[in-house]
GROMACS .gro file of C-alpha atoms in nm:
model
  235
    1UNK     CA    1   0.000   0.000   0.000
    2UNK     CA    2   0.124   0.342  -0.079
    3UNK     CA    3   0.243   0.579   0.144
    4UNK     CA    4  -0.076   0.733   0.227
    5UNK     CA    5  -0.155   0.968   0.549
    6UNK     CA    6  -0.412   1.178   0.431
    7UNK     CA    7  -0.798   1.090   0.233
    8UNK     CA    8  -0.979   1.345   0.088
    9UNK     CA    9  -1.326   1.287  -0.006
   10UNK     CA   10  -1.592   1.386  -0.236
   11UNK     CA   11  -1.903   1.510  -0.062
   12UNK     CA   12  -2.220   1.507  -0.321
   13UNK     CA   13  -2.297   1.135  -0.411
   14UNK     CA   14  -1.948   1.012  -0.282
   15UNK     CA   15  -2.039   1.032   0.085
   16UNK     CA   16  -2.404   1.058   0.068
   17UNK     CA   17  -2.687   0.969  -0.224
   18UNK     CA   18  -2.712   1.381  -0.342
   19UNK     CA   19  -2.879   1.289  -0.648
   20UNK     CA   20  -3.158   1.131  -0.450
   21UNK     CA   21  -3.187   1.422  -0.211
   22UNK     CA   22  -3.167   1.674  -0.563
   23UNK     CA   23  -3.490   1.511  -0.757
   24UNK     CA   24  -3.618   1.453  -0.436
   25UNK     CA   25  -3.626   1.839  -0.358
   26UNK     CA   26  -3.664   1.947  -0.674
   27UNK     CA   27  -3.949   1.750  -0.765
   28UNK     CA   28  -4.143   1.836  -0.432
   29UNK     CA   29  -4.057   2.160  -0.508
   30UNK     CA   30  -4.191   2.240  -0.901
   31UNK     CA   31  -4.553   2.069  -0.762
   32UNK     CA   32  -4.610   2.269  -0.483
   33UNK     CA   33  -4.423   2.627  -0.631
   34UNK     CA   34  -4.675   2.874  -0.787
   35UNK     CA   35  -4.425   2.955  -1.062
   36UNK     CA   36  -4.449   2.588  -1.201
   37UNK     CA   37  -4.826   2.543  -1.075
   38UNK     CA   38  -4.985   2.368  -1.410
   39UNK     CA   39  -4.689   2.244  -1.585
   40UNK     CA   40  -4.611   1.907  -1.629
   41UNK     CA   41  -4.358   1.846  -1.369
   42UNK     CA   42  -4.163   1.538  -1.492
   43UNK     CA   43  -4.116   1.814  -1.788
   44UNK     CA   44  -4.009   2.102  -1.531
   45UNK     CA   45  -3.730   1.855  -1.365
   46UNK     CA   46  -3.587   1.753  -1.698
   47UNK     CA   47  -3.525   2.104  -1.822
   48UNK     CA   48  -3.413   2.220  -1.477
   49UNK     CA   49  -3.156   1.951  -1.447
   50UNK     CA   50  -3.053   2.018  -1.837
   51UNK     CA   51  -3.001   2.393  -1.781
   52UNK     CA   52  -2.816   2.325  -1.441
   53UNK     CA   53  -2.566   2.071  -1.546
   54UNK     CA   54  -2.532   2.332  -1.882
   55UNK     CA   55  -2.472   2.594  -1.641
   56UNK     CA   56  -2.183   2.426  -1.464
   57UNK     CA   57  -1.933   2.505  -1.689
   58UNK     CA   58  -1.983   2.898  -1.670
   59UNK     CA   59  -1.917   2.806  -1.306
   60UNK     CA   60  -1.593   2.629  -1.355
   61UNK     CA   61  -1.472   2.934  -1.599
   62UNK     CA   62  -1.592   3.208  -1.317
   63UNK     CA   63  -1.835   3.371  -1.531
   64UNK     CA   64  -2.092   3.339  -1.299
   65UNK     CA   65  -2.180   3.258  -0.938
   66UNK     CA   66  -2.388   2.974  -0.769
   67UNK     CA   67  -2.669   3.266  -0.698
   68UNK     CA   68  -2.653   3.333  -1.072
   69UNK     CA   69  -2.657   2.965  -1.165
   70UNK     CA   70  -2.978   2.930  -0.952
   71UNK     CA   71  -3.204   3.183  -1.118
   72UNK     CA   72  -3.059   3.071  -1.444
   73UNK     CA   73  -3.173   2.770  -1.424
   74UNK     CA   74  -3.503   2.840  -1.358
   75UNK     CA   75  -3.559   3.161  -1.538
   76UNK     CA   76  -3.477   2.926  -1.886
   77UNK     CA   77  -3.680   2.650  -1.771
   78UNK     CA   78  -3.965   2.882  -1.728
   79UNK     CA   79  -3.879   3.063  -2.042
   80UNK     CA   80  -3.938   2.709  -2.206
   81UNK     CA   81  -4.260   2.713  -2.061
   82UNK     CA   82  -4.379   3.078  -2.172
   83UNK     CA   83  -4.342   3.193  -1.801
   84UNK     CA   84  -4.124   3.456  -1.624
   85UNK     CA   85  -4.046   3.558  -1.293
   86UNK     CA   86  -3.866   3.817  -1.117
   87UNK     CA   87  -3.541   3.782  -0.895
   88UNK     CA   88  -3.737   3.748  -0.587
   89UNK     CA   89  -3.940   3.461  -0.677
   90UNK     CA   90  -3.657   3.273  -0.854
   91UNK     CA   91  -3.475   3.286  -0.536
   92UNK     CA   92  -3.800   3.211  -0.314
   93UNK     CA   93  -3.826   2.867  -0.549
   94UNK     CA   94  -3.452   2.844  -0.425
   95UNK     CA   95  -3.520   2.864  -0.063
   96UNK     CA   96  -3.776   2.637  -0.077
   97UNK     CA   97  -3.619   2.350  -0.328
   98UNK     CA   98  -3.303   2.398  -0.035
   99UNK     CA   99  -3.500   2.310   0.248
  100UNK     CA  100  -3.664   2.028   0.085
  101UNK     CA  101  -3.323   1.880  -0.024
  102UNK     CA  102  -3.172   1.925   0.268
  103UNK     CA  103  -3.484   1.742   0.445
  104UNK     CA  104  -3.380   1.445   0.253
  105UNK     CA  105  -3.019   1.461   0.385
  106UNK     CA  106  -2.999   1.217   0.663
  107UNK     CA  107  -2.733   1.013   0.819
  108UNK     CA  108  -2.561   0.713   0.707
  109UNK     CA  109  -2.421   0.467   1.017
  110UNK     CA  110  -2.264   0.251   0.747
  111UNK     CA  111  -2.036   0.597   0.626
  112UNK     CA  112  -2.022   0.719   0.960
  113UNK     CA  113  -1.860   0.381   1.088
  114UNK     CA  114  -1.618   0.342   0.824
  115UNK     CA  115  -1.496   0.707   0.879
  116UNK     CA  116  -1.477   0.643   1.235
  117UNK     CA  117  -1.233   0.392   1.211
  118UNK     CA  118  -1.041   0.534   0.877
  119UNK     CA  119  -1.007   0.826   1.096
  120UNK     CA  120  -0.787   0.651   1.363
  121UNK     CA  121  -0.574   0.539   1.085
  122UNK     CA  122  -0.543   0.870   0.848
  123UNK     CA  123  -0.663   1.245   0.855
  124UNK     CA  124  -0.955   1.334   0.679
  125UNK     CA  125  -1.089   1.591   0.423
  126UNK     CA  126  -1.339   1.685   0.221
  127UNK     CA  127  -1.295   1.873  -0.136
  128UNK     CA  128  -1.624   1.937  -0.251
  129UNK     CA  129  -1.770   2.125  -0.557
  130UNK     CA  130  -2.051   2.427  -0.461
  131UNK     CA  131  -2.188   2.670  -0.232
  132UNK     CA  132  -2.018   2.657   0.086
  133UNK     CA  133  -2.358   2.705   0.326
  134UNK     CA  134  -2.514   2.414   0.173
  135UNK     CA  135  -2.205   2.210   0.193
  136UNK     CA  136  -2.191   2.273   0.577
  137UNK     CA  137  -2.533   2.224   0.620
  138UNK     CA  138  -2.534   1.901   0.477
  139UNK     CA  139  -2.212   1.748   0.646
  140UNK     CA  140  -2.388   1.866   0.993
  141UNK     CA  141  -2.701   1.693   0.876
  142UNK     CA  142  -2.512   1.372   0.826
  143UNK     CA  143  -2.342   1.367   1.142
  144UNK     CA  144  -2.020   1.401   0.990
  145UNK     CA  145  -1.937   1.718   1.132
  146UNK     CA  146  -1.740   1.563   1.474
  147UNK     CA  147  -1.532   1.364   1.174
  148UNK     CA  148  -1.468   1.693   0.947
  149UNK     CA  149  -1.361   2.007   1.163
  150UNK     CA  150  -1.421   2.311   0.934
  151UNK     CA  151  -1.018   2.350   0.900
  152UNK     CA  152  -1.023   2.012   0.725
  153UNK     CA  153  -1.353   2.088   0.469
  154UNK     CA  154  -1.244   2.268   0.149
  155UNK     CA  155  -1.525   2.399  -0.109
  156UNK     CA  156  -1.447   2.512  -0.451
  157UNK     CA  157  -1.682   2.846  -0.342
  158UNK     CA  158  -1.429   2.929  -0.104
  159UNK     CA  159  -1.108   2.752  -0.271
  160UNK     CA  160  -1.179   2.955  -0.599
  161UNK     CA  161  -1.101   2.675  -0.844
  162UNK     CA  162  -1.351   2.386  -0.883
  163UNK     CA  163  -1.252   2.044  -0.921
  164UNK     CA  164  -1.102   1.917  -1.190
  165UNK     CA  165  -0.921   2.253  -1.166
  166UNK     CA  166  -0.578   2.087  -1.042
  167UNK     CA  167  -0.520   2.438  -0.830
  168UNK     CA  168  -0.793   2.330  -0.599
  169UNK     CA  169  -0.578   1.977  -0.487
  170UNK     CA  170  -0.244   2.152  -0.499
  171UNK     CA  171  -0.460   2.449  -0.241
  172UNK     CA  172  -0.601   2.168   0.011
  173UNK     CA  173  -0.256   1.967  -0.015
  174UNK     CA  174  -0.116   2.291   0.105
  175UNK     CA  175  -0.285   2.431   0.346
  176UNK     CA  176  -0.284   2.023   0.499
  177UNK     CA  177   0.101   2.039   0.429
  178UNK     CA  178   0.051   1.739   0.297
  179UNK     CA  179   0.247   1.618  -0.105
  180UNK     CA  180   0.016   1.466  -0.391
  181UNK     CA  181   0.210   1.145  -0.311
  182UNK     CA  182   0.090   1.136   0.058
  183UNK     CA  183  -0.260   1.181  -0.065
  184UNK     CA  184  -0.565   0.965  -0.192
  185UNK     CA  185  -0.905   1.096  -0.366
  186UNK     CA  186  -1.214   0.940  -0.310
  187UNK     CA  187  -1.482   1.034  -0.567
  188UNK     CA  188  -1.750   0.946  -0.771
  189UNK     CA  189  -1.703   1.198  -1.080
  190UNK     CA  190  -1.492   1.049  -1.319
  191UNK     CA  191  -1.354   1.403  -1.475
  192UNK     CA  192  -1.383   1.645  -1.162
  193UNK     CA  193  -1.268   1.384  -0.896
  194UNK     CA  194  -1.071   1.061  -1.064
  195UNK     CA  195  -0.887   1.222  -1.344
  196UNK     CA  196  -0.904   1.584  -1.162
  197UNK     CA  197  -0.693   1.395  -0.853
  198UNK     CA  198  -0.497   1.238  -1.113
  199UNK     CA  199  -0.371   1.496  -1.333
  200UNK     CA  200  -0.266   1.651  -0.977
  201UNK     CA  201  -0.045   1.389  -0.870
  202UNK     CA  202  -0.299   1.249  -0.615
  203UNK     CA  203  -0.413   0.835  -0.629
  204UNK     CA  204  -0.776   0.815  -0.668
  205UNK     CA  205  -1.011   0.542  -0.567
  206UNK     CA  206  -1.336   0.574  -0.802
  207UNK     CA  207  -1.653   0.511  -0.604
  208UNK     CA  208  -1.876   0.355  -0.916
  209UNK     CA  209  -2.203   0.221  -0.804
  210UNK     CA  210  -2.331   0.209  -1.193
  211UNK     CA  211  -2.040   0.015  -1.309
  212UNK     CA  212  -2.023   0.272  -1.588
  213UNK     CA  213  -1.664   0.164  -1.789
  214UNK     CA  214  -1.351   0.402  -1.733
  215UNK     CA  215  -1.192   0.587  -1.921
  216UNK     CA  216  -0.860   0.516  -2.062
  217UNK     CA  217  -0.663   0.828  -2.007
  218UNK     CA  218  -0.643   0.708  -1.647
  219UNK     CA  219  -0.611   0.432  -1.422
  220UNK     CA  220  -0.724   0.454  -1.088
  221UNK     CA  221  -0.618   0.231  -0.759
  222UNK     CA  222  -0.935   0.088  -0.730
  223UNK     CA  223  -1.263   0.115  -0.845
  224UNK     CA  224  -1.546   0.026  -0.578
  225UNK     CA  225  -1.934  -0.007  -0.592
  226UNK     CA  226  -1.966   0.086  -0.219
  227UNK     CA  227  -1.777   0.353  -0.037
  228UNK     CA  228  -1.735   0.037   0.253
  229UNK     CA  229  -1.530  -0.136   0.021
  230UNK     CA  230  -1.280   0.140   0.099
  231UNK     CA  231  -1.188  -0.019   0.353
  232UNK     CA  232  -0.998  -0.294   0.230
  233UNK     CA  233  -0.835  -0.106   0.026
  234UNK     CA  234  -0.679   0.105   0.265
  235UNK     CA  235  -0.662  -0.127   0.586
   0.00000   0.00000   0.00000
């Protein structure tokens, strides 16, 4: 086993099922908001997700912010739908698609126990793509927080690269004084987190429920369908 001290993790379907929590909240969301009242909602969710994954890379390249990236999203879904809305209720939809989601954020005791006893072994990280206040808000509403000190959770927001941006690792690896051979990535993201840790000079373990094939530019140390299976990697 390499020379590891130090994991950093993915947060957003890596260490949790965000995907779930996203439709989840998103979908409770469109049928109860009056600015989607009478569409069809399987409609609403498709465009919303198509215009927010578009959106991403304007993100990445800093030409907009997460608050911009939210009314976006919905202000061209809407426009697809011959409807409008002003800043205000954009970001009212916002509020109340966030507290959904984060309603369907709840704790995992399998996760928790194998970062309980990866902890006694290595330190621990996060490196997580987004807003910062949802990012905190959701590792407190897994019960990771006691596991991830603030000093030790890095997000892009705050960073000011996004991942596969290779100035985010080399800005966590520094600030943990830790070297790209010391460290292994934990992700689910082939390009931001696998090849992203990669090009950095970071190992990467590729959490891959879907058994989707890799790619060839890159060969990870393992690829896992369970985050558990960590474990024996590592031990």
């Amino acid at each position: 086993m390499p020379g590891f001290h130090l994991i950093l993790f993915d947060l957003d379907d890596t260490l949790f099922d965000f995907s779930a929590c996203w439709e989840k909240g998103m979908r409770q969301t469109i049928t109860s908001h009056p600015l989607t009242a009478g569409l069809d909602p399987d409609a609403v969710y498709e465009a919303l997700r198509r215009h927010s994954d578009a959106l991403w890379a304007d993100i990445r390249e800093k030409r907009i912010n997460f608050d911009q990236l939210r009314r976006l999203r919905l202000s061209r879904t809407l426009a697809e739908f011959g409807r409008r809305a002003e800043a205000d209720r954009l970001d009212d939809f916002q509020e109340r698609y966030a507290a959904a989601c984060m309603d369907a954020v709840v704790p995992d005791r399998a996760v928790q126990s194998l970062l309980m006893r990866l902890k006694e072994r290595y330190t621990l990280a996060i490196v997580t793509n987004g807003p910062a206040n949802m990012a905190v808000e959701k590792i407190e509403r897994l019960g990771l927080a006691p596991l991830f000190p603030a000093e030790r959770v890095f997000v892009s927001e705050q960073i000011g690269w996004h991942k596969p941006d290779p100035r985010i690792f080399a800005a966590v690896l520094e600030r943990l004084g830790a070297s790209p051979a010391e460290a292994l990535f934990v992700g689910d993201n082939w390009t931001a987190d696998i090849a992203g840790a990669m090009d950095a000079g970071l190992s990467a373990v590729w959490l891959n429920p879907a058994g989707v094939p890799p790619a060839a530019d890159h060969k990870p140390l393992a690829v896992i369908k369970r985050l558990e299976e960590l474990w024996e990697i590592v031990a």
